[in-house]
mmCIF file of C-alpha atoms in Angstrom:
data_model
loop_
_atom_site.group_PDB
_atom_site.id
_atom_site.type_symbol
_atom_site.label_atom_id
_atom_site.label_comp_id
_atom_site.label_asym_id
_atom_site.label_seq_id
_atom_site.Cartn_x
_atom_site.Cartn_y
_atom_site.Cartn_z
ATOM 1 C CA MET A 24 -6.999 -2.967 15.480
ATOM 2 C CA LYS A 25 -6.814 -6.316 13.873
ATOM 3 C CA LEU A 26 -3.461 -6.007 12.216
ATOM 4 C CA PRO A 27 -0.120 -7.853 12.389
ATOM 5 C CA LEU A 28 1.891 -7.052 15.486
ATOM 6 C CA LYS A 29 4.798 -5.504 13.533
ATOM 7 C CA ILE A 30 2.339 -3.027 11.922
ATOM 8 C CA LYS A 31 0.879 -2.127 15.250
ATOM 9 C CA ILE A 32 4.309 -1.499 16.542
ATOM 10 C CA PHE A 33 5.197 0.544 13.456
ATOM 11 C CA VAL A 34 2.090 2.714 13.778
ATOM 12 C CA TRP A 35 2.763 3.202 17.481
ATOM 13 C CA PHE A 36 6.274 4.233 16.692
ATOM 14 C CA LEU A 37 5.003 6.545 14.104
ATOM 15 C CA MET A 38 2.591 8.129 16.543
ATOM 16 C CA LYS A 39 5.427 8.527 19.064
ATOM 17 C CA GLY A 40 7.695 10.123 16.484
ATOM 18 C CA VAL A 41 10.503 7.545 16.768
ATOM 19 C CA ILE A 42 10.426 5.919 13.284
ATOM 20 C CA LEU A 43 14.013 5.704 12.059
ATOM 21 C CA THR A 44 13.748 8.442 9.519
ATOM 22 C CA LYS A 45 17.063 10.053 8.581
ATOM 23 C CA ASP A 46 16.660 12.951 11.011
ATOM 24 C CA ASN A 47 16.180 10.530 13.898
ATOM 25 C CA LEU A 48 19.241 8.512 12.773
ATOM 26 C CA LYS A 49 21.262 11.722 12.767
ATOM 27 C CA LYS A 50 20.394 12.210 16.408
ATOM 28 C CA CYS A 51 22.129 8.780 16.960
ATOM 29 C CA ASN A 52 25.259 9.989 15.282
ATOM 30 C CA TRP A 53 24.487 8.407 11.891
ATOM 31 C CA ASN A 54 26.672 10.004 9.210
ATOM 32 C CA GLY A 55 24.620 9.341 6.022
ATOM 33 C CA ASP A 56 22.790 11.761 3.720
ATOM 34 C CA ASP A 57 19.677 13.062 5.376
ATOM 35 C CA GLY A 58 17.790 13.835 2.134
ATOM 36 C CA CYS A 59 14.446 12.293 1.268
ATOM 37 C CA CYS A 60 14.898 9.575 -1.394
ATOM 38 C CA PHE A 61 11.797 10.943 -3.258
ATOM 39 C CA CYS A 62 12.674 14.602 -3.415
ATOM 40 C CA ASN A 63 16.041 15.336 -1.575
ATOM 41 C CA ASN A 64 14.395 17.575 1.078
ATOM 42 C CA LYS A 65 15.408 16.767 4.629
ATOM 43 C CA GLU A 66 13.753 13.472 5.612
ATOM 44 C CA THR A 67 11.684 13.722 8.742
ATOM 45 C CA ILE A 68 8.533 11.890 9.861
ATOM 46 C CA GLN A 69 6.497 14.985 8.980
ATOM 47 C CA HIS A 70 8.094 15.295 5.562
ATOM 48 C CA LEU A 71 8.070 11.709 4.549
ATOM 49 C CA PHE A 72 4.414 10.893 5.586
ATOM 50 C CA PHE A 73 2.732 14.255 4.923
ATOM 51 C CA ASP A 74 4.712 16.953 3.135
ATOM 52 C CA CYS A 75 6.691 15.005 0.458
ATOM 53 C CA HIS A 76 5.102 15.074 -3.028
ATOM 54 C CA VAL A 77 4.621 11.302 -2.881
ATOM 55 C CA ALA A 78 2.624 11.422 0.377
ATOM 56 C CA SER A 79 0.717 14.497 -0.739
ATOM 57 C CA PHE A 80 -0.435 12.685 -3.833
ATOM 58 C CA VAL A 81 -1.522 9.675 -1.922
ATOM 59 C CA TRP A 82 -3.461 11.751 0.526
ATOM 60 C CA ARG A 83 -5.077 13.691 -2.261
ATOM 61 C CA ILE A 84 -6.255 10.441 -3.798
ATOM 62 C CA VAL A 85 -7.842 9.552 -0.378
ATOM 63 C CA LEU A 86 -9.548 12.949 -0.391
ATOM 64 C CA VAL A 87 -11.007 12.434 -3.889
ATOM 65 C CA ALA A 88 -12.059 8.844 -3.100
ATOM 66 C CA PHE A 89 -13.472 9.277 0.393
ATOM 67 C CA GLY A 90 -13.748 12.890 1.119
ATOM 68 C CA LEU A 91 -11.353 12.808 4.009
ATOM 69 C CA THR A 92 -9.251 15.908 4.435
ATOM 70 C CA PRO A 93 -5.610 15.202 3.801
ATOM 71 C CA PRO A 94 -3.821 14.892 7.169
ATOM 72 C CA SER A 95 -1.237 17.488 8.117
ATOM 73 C CA ASN A 96 0.314 15.252 10.800
ATOM 74 C CA VAL A 97 -0.143 11.979 12.641
ATOM 75 C CA SER A 98 -2.597 13.344 15.143
ATOM 76 C CA CYS A 99 -4.924 14.336 12.278
ATOM 77 C CA PHE A 100 -5.936 10.717 11.763
ATOM 78 C CA VAL A 101 -7.248 10.429 15.320
ATOM 79 C CA SER A 102 -8.614 13.993 15.861
ATOM 80 C CA THR A 103 -10.020 14.751 12.390
ATOM 81 C CA TRP A 104 -10.657 11.501 10.524
ATOM 82 C CA PHE A 105 -12.152 9.577 13.313
ATOM 83 C CA GLU A 106 -14.700 12.315 13.824
ATOM 84 C CA GLN A 107 -15.681 12.061 10.156
ATOM 85 C CA VAL A 108 -16.584 8.370 10.205
ATOM 86 C CA ASP A 109 -19.097 6.219 11.953
ATOM 87 C CA SER A 110 -17.701 4.471 15.073
ATOM 88 C CA ASN A 111 -18.257 1.027 13.413
ATOM 89 C CA MET A 112 -15.937 2.067 10.559
ATOM 90 C CA ARG A 113 -13.119 3.304 12.724
ATOM 91 C CA PRO A 114 -11.306 -0.046 12.952
ATOM 92 C CA LEU A 115 -11.453 -0.275 9.162
ATOM 93 C CA LEU A 116 -10.121 3.275 8.883
ATOM 94 C CA CYS A 117 -7.233 2.205 11.085
ATOM 95 C CA VAL A 118 -6.517 -0.674 8.676
ATOM 96 C CA GLY A 119 -6.541 1.700 5.712
ATOM 97 C CA VAL A 120 -4.311 4.361 7.323
ATOM 98 C CA SER A 121 -1.899 1.731 8.583
ATOM 99 C CA ALA A 122 -1.712 0.274 5.113
ATOM 100 C CA ILE A 123 -1.015 3.628 3.512
ATOM 101 C CA VAL A 124 1.709 4.762 5.882
ATOM 102 C CA TRP A 125 3.262 1.232 5.759
ATOM 103 C CA SER A 126 3.234 1.451 1.969
ATOM 104 C CA ILE A 127 4.950 4.836 1.966
ATOM 105 C CA TRP A 128 7.521 3.438 4.385
ATOM 106 C CA MET A 129 8.063 0.306 2.359
ATOM 107 C CA CYS A 130 8.438 2.366 -0.896
ATOM 108 C CA ARG A 131 10.941 4.602 0.873
ATOM 109 C CA ASN A 132 12.852 1.543 2.004
ATOM 110 C CA TYR A 133 12.765 0.084 -1.491
ATOM 111 C CA CYS A 134 14.352 3.189 -2.797
ATOM 112 C CA ILE A 135 17.047 3.381 -0.105
ATOM 113 C CA PHE A 136 18.034 -0.298 0.438
ATOM 114 C CA ASP A 137 17.409 -1.707 -3.064
ATOM 115 C CA ARG A 138 18.786 1.451 -4.686
ATOM 116 C CA LYS A 139 15.723 1.630 -7.003
ATOM 117 C CA ARG A 140 13.706 4.596 -7.905
ATOM 118 C CA LEU A 141 10.004 5.042 -7.592
ATOM 119 C CA TYR A 142 8.647 5.069 -11.131
ATOM 120 C CA SER A 143 5.050 6.123 -10.259
ATOM 121 C CA TYR A 144 2.977 7.271 -7.383
ATOM 122 C CA LEU A 145 0.744 4.349 -8.310
ATOM 123 C CA GLN A 146 3.299 2.091 -6.752
ATOM 124 C CA VAL A 147 2.547 3.463 -3.356
ATOM 125 C CA ILE A 148 -1.252 3.313 -3.960
ATOM 126 C CA PHE A 149 -1.169 -0.305 -5.168
ATOM 127 C CA ARG A 150 1.142 -1.486 -2.405
ATOM 128 C CA GLY A 151 -1.262 0.172 0.040
ATOM 129 C CA THR A 152 -4.273 -1.551 -1.471
ATOM 130 C CA TYR A 153 -2.389 -4.835 -1.478
ATOM 131 C CA TRP A 154 -1.856 -4.573 2.301
ATOM 132 C CA ILE A 155 -5.489 -3.501 2.875
ATOM 133 C CA ARG A 156 -6.721 -6.572 1.050
ATOM 134 C CA PHE A 157 -4.250 -8.874 2.820
ATOM 135 C CA TRP A 158 -5.135 -7.440 6.267
ATOM 136 C CA SER A 159 -8.882 -7.533 5.437
ATOM 137 C CA LEU A 160 -8.603 -11.308 5.956
ATOM 138 C CA LEU A 161 -8.132 -10.552 9.700
ATOM 139 C CA GLN A 162 -11.373 -8.628 9.809
ATOM 140 C CA LYS A 163 -15.013 -9.769 10.095
ATOM 141 C CA GLU A 164 -16.882 -10.610 6.890
ATOM 142 C CA ASP A 165 -18.687 -7.265 6.483
ATOM 143 C CA GLY A 166 -15.402 -5.411 7.254
ATOM 144 C CA ARG A 167 -13.650 -7.436 4.503
ATOM 145 C CA ASN A 168 -16.224 -6.316 2.024
ATOM 146 C CA HIS A 169 -15.909 -2.693 3.034
ATOM 147 C CA LEU A 170 -12.175 -2.854 2.705
ATOM 148 C CA LYS A 171 -12.237 -4.484 -0.713
ATOM 149 C CA TRP A 172 -14.657 -1.911 -1.994
ATOM 150 C CA ALA A 173 -12.292 0.887 -0.593
ATOM 151 C CA CYS A 174 -9.444 -0.710 -2.415
ATOM 152 C CA ARG A 175 -11.258 -0.703 -5.713
ATOM 153 C CA LEU A 176 -12.254 2.893 -5.204
ATOM 154 C CA LEU A 177 -8.736 4.000 -4.346
ATOM 155 C CA GLU A 178 -7.314 2.291 -7.372
ATOM 156 C CA THR A 179 -10.001 3.617 -9.726
ATOM 157 C CA VAL A 180 -9.548 7.212 -8.544
ATOM 158 C CA ALA A 181 -5.742 6.898 -8.878
ATOM 159 C CA PHE A 182 -5.988 5.568 -12.366
ATOM 160 C CA GLU A 183 -8.474 8.389 -13.312
ATOM 161 C CA VAL A 184 -6.155 11.065 -11.872
ATOM 162 C CA PHE A 185 -3.212 9.632 -13.814
ATOM 163 C CA ALA A 186 -5.167 9.245 -17.003
ATOM 164 C CA LYS A 187 -6.678 12.784 -16.725
ATOM 165 C CA ASN A 188 -3.125 14.262 -16.318
ATOM 166 C CA GLY A 189 -1.734 12.221 -19.161
ATOM 167 C CA TRP A 190 0.692 10.381 -16.908
ATOM 168 C CA LEU A 191 -0.330 6.961 -18.206
ATOM 169 C CA SER A 192 0.468 7.626 -21.841
#
């Protein structure tokens, strides 16, 4: 994957299940609240990236945009999604998945450390497409074009879903 090193490490930690979500911090004798900042359910890797309503919305947008089944856990990216795309597109899929999970993580950290609330699911989508566009500069020319197209599609689908449900008015 052609991604910044800290993102590669983050994704590797995510795959190993050692991201410092609140349940993992509790194992290290941390005494804070273990509730998800988005919904107050117990924050685990599974919950934050797959089961929380924020993550569920993001993965549904990916489903509508690209036809990829929403992942139920980290291994779904490798076992299910990679089988659904051409081998030439797999590195670009890695960029997209990495950007989305990084975006969820950064939005979570924004809520926790800046003590701000998430006003819209679109914040997660647009942070993700920002990172995809930024990291597309590390890819070959044709990969850049595919990633930019994917960003436009994700944003368009997200806006359409919001408009259809009256969330933009």
